[in-house]
Coordinates of N, CA and C and ligand atoms in Angstrom, one line a residue:
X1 N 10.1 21.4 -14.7 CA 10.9 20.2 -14.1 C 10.8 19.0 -15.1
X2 N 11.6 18.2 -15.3 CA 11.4 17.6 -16.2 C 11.2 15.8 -15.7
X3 N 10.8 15.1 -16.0 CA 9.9 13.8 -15.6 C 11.0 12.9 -14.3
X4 N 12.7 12.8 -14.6 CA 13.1 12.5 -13.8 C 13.3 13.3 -12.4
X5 N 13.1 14.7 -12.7 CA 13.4 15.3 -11.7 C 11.7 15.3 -10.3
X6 N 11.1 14.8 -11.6 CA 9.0 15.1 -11.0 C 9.3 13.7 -9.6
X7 N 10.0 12.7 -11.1 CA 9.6 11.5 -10.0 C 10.4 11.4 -8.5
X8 N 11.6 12.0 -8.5 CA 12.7 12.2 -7.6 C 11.6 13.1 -6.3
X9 N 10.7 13.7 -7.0 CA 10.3 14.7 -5.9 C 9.1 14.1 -5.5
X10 N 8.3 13.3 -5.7 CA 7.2 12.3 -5.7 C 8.1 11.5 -4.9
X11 N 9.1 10.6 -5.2 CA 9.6 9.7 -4.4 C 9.9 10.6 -2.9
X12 N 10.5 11.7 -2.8 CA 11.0 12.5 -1.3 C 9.7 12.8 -0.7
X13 N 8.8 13.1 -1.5 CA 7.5 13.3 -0.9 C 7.0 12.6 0.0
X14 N 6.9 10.8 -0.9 CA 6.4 9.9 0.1 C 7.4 9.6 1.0
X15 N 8.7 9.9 0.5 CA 9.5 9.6 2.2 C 9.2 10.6 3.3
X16 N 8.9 11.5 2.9 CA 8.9 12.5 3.9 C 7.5 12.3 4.5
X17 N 6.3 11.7 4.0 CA 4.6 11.2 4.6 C 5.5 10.1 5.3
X18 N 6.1 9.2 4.9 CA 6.3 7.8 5.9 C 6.9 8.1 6.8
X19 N 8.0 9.2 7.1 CA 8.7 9.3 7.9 C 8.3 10.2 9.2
X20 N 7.2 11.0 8.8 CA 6.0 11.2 9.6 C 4.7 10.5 10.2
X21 N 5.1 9.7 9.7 CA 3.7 8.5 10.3 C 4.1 7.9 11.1
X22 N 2.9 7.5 12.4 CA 3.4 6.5 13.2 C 3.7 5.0 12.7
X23 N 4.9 5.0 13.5 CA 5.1 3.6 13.3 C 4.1 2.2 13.2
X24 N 3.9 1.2 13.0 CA 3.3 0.4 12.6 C 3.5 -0.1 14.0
X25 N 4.2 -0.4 14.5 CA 4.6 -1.6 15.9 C 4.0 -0.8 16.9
X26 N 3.9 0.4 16.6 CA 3.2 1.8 17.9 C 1.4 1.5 17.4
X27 N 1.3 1.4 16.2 CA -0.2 1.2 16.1 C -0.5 0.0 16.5
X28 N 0.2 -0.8 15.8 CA -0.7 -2.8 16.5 C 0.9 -3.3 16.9
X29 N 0.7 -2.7 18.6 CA 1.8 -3.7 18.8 C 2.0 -5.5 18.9
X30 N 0.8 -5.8 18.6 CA 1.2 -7.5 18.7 C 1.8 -8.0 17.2
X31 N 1.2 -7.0 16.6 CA 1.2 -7.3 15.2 C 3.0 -8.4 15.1
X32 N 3.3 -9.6 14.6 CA 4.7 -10.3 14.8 C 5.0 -10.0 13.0
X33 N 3.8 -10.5 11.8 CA 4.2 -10.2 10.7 C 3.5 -10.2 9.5
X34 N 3.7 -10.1 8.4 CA 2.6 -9.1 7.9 C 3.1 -9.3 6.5
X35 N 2.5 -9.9 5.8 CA 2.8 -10.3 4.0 C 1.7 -9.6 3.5
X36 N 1.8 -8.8 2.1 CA 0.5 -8.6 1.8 C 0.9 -8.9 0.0
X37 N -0.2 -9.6 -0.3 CA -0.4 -10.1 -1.9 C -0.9 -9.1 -2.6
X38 N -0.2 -8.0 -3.2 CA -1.1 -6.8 -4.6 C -1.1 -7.7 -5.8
X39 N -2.3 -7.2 -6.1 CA -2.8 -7.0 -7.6 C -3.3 -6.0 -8.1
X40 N -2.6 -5.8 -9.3 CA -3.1 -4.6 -10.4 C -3.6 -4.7 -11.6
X41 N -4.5 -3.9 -12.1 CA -5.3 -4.3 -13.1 C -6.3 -3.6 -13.4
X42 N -7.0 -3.7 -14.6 CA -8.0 -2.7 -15.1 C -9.4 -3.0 -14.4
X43 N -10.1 -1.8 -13.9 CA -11.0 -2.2 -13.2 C -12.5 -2.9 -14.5
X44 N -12.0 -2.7 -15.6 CA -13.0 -3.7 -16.2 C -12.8 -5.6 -16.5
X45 N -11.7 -5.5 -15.9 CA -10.7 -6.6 -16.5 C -10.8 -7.9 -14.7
X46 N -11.0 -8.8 -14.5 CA -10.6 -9.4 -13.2 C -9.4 -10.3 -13.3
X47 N -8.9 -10.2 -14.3 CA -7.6 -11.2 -14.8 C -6.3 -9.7 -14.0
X48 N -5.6 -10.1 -13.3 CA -4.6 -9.2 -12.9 C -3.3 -9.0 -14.0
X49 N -2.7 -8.0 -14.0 CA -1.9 -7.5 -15.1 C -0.5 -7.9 -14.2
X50 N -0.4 -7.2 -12.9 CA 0.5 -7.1 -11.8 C 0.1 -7.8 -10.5
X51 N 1.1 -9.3 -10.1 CA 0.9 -9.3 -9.0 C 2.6 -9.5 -8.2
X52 N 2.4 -9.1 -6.9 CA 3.5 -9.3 -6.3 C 3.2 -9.1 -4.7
X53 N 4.6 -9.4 -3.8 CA 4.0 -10.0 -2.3 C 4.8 -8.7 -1.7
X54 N 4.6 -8.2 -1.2 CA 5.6 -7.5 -0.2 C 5.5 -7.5 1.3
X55 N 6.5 -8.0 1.4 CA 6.7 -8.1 3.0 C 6.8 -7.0 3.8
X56 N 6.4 -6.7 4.8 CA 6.5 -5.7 5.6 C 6.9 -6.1 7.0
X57 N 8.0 -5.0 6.7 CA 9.0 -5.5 8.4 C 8.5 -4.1 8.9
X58 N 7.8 -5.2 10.1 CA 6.9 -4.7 11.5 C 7.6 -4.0 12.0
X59 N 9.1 -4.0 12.5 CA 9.7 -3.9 13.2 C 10.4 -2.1 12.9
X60 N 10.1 -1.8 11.6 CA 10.3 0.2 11.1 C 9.3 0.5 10.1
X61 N 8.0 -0.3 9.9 CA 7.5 -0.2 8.7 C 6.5 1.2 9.5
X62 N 6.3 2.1 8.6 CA 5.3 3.1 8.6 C 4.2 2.8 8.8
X63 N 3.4 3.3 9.6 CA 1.7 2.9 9.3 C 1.0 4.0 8.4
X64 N 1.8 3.7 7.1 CA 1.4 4.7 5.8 C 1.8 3.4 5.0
X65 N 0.3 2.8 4.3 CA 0.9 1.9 3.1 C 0.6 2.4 1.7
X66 N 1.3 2.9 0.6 CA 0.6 3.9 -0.2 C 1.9 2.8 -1.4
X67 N 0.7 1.8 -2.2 CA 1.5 1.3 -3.6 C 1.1 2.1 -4.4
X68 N 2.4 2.5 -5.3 CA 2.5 3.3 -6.8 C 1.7 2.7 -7.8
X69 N 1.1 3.6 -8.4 CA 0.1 3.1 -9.4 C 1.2 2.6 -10.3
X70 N 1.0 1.4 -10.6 CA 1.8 0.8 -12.2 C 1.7 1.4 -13.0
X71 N 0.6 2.1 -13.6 CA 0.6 3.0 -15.2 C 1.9 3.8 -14.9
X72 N 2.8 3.7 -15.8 CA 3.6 4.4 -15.8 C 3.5 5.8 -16.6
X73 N 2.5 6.0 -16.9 CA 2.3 7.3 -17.6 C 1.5 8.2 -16.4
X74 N 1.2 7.6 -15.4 CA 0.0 8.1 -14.7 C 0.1 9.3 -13.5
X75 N -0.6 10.3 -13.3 CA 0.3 11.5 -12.5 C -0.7 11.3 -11.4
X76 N -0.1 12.0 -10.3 CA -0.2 11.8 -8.9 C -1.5 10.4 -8.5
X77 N -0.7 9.3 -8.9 CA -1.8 8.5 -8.6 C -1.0 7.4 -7.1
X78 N -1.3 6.4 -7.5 CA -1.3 5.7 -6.2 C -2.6 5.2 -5.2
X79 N -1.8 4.2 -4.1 CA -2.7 3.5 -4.0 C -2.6 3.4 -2.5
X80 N -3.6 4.3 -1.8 CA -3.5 4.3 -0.2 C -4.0 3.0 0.7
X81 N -3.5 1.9 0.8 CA -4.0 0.8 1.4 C -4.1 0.9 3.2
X82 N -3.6 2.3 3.4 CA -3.4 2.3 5.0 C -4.8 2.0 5.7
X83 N -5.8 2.7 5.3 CA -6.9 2.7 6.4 C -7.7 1.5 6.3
X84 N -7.7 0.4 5.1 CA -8.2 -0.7 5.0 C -7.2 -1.5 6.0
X85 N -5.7 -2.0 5.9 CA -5.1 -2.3 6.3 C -4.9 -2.4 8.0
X86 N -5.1 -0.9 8.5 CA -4.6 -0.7 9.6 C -6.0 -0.9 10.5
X87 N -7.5 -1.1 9.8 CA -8.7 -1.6 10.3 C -8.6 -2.7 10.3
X88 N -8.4 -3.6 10.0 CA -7.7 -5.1 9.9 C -7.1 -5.5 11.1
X89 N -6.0 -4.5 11.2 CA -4.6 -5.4 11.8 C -5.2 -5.1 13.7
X90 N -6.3 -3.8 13.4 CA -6.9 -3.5 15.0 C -7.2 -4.5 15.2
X91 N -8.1 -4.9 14.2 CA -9.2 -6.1 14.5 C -8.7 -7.3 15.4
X92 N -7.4 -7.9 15.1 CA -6.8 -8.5 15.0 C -6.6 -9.5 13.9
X93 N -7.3 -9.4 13.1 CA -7.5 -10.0 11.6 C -6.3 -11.2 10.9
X94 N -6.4 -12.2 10.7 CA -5.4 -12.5 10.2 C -5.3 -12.9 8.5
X95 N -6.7 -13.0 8.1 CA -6.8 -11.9 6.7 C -7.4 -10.6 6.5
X96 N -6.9 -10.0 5.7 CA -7.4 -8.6 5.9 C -7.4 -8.7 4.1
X97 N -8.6 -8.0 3.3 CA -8.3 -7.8 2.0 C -9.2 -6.9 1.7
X98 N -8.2 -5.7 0.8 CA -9.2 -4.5 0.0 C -8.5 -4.6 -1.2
X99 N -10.0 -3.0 -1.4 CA -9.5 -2.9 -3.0 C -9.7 -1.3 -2.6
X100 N -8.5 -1.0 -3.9 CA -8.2 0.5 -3.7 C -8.2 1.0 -5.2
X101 N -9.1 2.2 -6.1 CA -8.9 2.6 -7.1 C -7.4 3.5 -7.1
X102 N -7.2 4.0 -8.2 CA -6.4 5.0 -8.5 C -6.7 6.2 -8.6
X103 N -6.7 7.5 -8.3 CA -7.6 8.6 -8.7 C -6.4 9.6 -9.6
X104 N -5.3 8.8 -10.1 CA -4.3 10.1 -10.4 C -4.9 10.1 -12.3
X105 N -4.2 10.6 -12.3 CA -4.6 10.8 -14.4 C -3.8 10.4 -15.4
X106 N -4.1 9.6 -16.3 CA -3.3 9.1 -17.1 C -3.4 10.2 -18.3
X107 N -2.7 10.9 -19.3 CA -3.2 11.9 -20.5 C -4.2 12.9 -19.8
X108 N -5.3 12.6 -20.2 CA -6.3 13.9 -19.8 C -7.7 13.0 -19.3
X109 N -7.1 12.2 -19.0 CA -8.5 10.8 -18.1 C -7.7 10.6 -17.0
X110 N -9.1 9.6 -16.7 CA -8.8 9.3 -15.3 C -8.1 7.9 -15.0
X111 N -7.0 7.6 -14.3 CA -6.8 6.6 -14.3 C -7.5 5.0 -14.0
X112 N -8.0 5.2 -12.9 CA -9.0 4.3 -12.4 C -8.0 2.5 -12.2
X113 N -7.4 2.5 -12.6 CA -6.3 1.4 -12.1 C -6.7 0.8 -10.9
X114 N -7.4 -0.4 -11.0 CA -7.8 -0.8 -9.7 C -6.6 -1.9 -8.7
X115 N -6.2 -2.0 -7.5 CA -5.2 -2.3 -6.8 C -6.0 -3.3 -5.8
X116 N -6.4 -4.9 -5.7 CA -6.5 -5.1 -4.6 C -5.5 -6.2 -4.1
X117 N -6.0 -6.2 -2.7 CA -4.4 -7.0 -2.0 C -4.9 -7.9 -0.9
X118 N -4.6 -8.6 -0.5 CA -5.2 -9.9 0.6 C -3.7 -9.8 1.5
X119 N -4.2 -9.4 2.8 CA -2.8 -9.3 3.9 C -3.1 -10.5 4.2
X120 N -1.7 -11.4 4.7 CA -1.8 -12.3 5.9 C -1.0 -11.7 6.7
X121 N -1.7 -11.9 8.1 CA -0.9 -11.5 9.5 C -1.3 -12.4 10.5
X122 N 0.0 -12.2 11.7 CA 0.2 -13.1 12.5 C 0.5 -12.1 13.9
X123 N 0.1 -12.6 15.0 CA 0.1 -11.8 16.0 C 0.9 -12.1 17.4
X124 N 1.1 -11.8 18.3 CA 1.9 -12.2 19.4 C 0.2 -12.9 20.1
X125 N 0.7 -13.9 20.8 CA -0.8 -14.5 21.5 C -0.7 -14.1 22.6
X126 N -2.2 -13.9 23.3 CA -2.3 -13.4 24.4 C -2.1 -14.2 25.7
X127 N -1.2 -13.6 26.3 CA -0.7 -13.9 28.1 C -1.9 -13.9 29.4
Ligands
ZN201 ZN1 -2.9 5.4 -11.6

């Protein structure tokens, strides 16, 4: 198969894990909303290479948060932020922040691409 056809099937992959996962609003229903700050970067390095915000609409978001490793050369990697994330949002937390390596492979090594991210969330108040 050749690299466009790899990535097409990596991308249906993960649609097909998110679209099997429960909902996010089914896990923390108060949860109202939910920004999370990544950074990417070499885990010897604390200067970030990649940063960016992604918003997450509560309202169909998956409770599967899995960001793509940036190395663009890098095979089955990625960055499963769900179970730091979704321990947080129980909590009721309204910062929540991890760090997630990479375990996919860049050439014939290991990626190691480290991903961390600082959520802010906001919640319905209790009645
Ligand atoms: Zn990677």
């Amino acid at each position: 198969m050749n690299r466009r056809g790899e990535a097409a099937e990596r991308f249906a992959e993960r649609r097909r894990q998110e679209d099997a996962a429960p909902r996010l609003r089914d896990v923390v229903p108060d949860l109202v909303s939910c920004r999370i700050e990544i950074t990417q970067g070499r885990s010897e390095a604390m200067t970030a290479d990649i940063a960016h915000t992604r918003h997450v609409v509560v309202e169909r978001a998956p409770a599967l948060l899995v960001v793509a490793c940036y190395e663009s050369s890098c095979r089955d990697g990625g960055h499963d932020i769900s179970s730091t994330l979704l321990r947080g949002l129980r909590e009721r937390r309204r910062s929540i922040e991890g760090e997630e390596t990479c375990h996919g492979t860049v050439g014939a090594g290991y990626c190691g691409r480290v991903l961390r991210f600082i959520a802010a969330a906001e919640y319905k108040t209790a009645t």
